[in-house]
Coordinates of C-alpha atoms in Angstrom, one line a residue:
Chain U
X84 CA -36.0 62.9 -279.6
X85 CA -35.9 59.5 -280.9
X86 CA -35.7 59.2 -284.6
X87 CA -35.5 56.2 -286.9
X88 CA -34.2 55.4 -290.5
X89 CA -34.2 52.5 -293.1
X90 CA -31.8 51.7 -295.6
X91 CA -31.4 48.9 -297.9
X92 CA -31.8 48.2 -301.4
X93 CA -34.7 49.7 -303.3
X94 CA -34.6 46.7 -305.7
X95 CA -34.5 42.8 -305.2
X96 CA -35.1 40.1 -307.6
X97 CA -37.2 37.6 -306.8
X98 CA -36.8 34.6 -305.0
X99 CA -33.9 36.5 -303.2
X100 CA -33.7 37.9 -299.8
X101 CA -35.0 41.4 -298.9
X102 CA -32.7 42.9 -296.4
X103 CA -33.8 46.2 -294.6
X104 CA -32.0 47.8 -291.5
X105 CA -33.4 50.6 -289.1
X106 CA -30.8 53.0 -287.6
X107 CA -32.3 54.1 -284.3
X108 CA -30.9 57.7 -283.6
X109 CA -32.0 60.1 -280.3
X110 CA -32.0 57.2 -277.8
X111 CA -31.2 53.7 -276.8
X112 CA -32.9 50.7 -278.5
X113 CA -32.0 48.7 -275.0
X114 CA -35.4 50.2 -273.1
X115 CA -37.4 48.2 -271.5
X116 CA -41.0 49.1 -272.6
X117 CA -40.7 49.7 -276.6
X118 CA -40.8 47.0 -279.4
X119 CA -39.2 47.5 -282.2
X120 CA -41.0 47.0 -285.5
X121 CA -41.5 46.6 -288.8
X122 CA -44.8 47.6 -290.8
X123 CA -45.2 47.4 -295.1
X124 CA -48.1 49.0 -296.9
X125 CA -48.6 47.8 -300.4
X126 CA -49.1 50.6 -303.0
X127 CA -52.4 52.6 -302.3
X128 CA -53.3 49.5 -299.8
X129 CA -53.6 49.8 -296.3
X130 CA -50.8 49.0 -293.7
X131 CA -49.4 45.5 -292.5
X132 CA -47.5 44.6 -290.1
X133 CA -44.5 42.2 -290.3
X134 CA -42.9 41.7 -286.8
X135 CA -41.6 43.0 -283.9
X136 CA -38.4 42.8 -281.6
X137 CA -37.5 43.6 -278.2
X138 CA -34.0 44.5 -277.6
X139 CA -33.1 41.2 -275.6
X140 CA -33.9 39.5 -278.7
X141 CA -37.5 37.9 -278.3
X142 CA -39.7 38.3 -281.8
X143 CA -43.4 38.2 -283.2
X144 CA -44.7 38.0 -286.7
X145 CA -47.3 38.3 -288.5
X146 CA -48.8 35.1 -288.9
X147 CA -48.9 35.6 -292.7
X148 CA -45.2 35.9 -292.9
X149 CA -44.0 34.1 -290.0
X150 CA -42.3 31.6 -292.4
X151 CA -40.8 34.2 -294.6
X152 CA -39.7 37.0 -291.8
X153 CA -36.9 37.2 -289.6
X154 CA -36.1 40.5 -287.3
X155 CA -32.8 40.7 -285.4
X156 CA -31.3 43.5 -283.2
X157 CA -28.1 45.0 -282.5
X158 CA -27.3 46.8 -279.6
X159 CA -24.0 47.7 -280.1
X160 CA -25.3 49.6 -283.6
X161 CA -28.6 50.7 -282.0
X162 CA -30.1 49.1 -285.2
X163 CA -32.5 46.2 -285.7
X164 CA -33.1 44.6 -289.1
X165 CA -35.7 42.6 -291.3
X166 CA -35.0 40.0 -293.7
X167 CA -37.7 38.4 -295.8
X168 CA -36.8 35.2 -297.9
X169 CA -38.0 34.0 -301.0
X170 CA -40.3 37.5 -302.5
X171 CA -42.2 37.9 -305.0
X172 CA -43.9 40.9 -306.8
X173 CA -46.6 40.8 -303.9
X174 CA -44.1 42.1 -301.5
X175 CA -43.3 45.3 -303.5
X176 CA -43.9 48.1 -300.5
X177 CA -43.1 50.4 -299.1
X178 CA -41.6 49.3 -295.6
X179 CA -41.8 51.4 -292.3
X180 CA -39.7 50.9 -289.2
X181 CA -41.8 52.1 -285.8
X182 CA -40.9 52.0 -282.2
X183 CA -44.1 50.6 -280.5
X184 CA -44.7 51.5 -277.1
X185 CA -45.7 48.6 -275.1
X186 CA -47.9 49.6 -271.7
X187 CA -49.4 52.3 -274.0
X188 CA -50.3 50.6 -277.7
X189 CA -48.8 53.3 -280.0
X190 CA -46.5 53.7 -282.8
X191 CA -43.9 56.2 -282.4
X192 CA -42.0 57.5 -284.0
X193 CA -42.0 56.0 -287.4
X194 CA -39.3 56.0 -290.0
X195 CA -40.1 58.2 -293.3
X196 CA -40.3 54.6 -294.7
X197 CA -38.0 53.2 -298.0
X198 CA -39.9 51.7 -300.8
X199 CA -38.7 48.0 -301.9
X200 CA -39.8 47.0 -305.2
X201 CA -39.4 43.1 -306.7
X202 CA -38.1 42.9 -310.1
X203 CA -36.2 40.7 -311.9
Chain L
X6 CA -56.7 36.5 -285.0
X7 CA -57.8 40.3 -284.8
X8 CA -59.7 41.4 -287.8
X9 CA -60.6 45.3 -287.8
X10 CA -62.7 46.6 -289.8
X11 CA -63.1 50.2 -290.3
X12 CA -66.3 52.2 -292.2
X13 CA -66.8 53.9 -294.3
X14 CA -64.5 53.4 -296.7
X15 CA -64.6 57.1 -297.5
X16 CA -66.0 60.2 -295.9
X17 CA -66.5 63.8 -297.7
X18 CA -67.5 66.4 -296.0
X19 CA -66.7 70.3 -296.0
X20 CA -64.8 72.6 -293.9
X21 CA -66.1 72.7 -290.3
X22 CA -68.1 69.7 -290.8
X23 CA -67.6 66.7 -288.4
X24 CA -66.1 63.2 -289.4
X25 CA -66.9 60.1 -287.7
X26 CA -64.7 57.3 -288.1
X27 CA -65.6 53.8 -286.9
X28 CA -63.3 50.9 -286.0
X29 CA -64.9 47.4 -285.1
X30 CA -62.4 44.3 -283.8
X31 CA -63.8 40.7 -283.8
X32 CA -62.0 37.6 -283.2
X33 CA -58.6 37.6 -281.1
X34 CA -58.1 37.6 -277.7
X35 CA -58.6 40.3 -275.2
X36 CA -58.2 44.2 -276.4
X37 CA -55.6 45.8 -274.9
X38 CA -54.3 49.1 -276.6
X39 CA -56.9 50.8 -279.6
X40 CA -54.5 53.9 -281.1
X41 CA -55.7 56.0 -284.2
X42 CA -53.0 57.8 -287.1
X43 CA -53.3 59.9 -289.6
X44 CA -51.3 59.2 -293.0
X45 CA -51.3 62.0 -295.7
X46 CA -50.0 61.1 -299.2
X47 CA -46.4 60.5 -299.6
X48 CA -45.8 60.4 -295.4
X49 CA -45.7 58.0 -292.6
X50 CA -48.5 57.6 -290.4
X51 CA -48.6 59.6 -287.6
X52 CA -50.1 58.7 -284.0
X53 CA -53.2 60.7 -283.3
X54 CA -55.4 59.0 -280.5
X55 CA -53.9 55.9 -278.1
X56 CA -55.1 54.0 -275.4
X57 CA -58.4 54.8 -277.5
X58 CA -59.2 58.2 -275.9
X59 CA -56.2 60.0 -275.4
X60 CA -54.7 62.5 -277.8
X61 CA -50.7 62.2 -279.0
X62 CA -48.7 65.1 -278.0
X63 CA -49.0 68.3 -280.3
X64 CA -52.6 66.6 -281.7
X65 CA -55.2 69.4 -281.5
X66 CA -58.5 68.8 -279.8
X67 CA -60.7 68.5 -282.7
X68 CA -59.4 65.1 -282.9
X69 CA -60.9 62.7 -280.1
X70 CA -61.3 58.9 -279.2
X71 CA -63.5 56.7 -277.9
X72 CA -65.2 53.4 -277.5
X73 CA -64.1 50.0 -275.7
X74 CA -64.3 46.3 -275.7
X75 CA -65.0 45.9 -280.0
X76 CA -66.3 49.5 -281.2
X77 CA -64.2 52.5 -281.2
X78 CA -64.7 56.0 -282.9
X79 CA -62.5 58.7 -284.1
X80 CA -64.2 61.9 -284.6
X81 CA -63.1 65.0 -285.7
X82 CA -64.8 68.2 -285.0
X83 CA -64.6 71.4 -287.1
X84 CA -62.4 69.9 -290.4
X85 CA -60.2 72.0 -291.4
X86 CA -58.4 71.2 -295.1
X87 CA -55.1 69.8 -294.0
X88 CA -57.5 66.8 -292.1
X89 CA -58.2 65.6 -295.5
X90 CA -55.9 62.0 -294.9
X91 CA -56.3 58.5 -294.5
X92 CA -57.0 57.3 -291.3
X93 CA -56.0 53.5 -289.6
X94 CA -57.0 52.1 -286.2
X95 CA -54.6 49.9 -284.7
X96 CA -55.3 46.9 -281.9
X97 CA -53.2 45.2 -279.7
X98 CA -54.3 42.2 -277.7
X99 CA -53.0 40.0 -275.2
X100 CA -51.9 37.0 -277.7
X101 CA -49.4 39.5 -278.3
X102 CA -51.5 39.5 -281.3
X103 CA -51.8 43.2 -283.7
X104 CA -54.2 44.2 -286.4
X105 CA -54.4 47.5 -288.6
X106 CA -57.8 48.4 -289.9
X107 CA -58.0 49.0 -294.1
X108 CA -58.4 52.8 -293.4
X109 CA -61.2 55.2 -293.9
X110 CA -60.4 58.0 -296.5
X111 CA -61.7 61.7 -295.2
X112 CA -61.6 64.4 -298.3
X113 CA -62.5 68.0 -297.4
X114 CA -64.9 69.1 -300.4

């Protein structure tokens, strides 16, 4: 079955560039019918999403980090990535990738999640 | 923009008791997809309910879904100890637009 994975650095300073990358493992990442996403959830706080890809390349965010946010995809790697400019201490989280099913509104299956804290 | 909003903020009920959960969307554009998950400490979520009535694979029928347009409702019959969780509801709407409720906190007493 389809599993996913992040990896990236657990630590960034601020005012960098939080780099994230979701291996996709158990299938293709070229479906149509799946979005490929990316959800934070602040400490004891609730979930948020940040944006989502298809694997031709079209992208959504979050209106609240639409200037900050960029997802890409690679095919070849079966991965997709995040990258969030300029953080700050509010965007210490722990960050989730999810396949979202579209046609059927769900989130599955999810990554075990990696959690990024900003620190100088 | 969707805004859901999810009450209470905490249930706590005993063993064999039944939870209801309530989700309510306002704003946005049309609802499309309403999906419930459970998230225990220290784990991702996990999809319990989608399409707002219709259980995940491997989900046990205690848990069910309902509602439509705005108001939707996870119950869970009969608790048992390991449903003690937090648990979001999710929306989808046509923009493509997506909210996550703040979660409602079940603890089994």
């Amino acid at each position: 079955q389809v599993q996913l994975q992040e990896s990236g650095p657990g630590l960034v300073k601020p005012s960098q560039t939080l780099s994230l990358t979701c291996s996709v493992s158990g299938g293709s990442i070229s479906r149509d019918g799946y979005y490929w996403t990316w959800i934070r959830q602040h400490p004891e706080r609730g979930l948020e999403w940040i944006g989502y890809i298809h694997y031709r390349g079209s992208a959504y965010y979050n209106p609240s980090l639409r200037s900050r946010a960029a997802i890409s995809v690679d095919t070849s790697k079966n991965q997709f990535s995040l990258n969030l400019i300029s953080v700050t201490a509010a965007d210490t989280a722990m960050y989730y990738c999810a396949r979202y099913g579209d046609g059927l509104g769900w989130f599955d299956p999810w990554g075990q999640g990696t959690l990024v804290t900003v620190s100088s | 923009e969707i805004v859901l909003t999810q009450s209470p903020g905490t249930l706590s009920l005993s063993p064999g008791e039944r939870a209801t959960l309530s989700c309510r969307a306002s704003g946005g554009g049309k609802s499309r997809y309403l999906a419930w998950y459970q998230q225990k400490p220290g784990q991702a979520p996990r999809l319990l309910i989608y399409g707002a009535s219709t259980r995940a694979t491997g989900i046990p029928d205690r848990f069910s879904g309902s509602g439509s347009g705005t108001d939707f409702t996870l119950t869970i019959n009969g608790l048992e100890p390991e449903d003690s969780a937090v648990y979001y509801c999710h929306l989808s709407n046509d923009n493509p637009s997506w909210a996550f409720g703040q979660g409602t906190r079940v603890e089994i007493k």
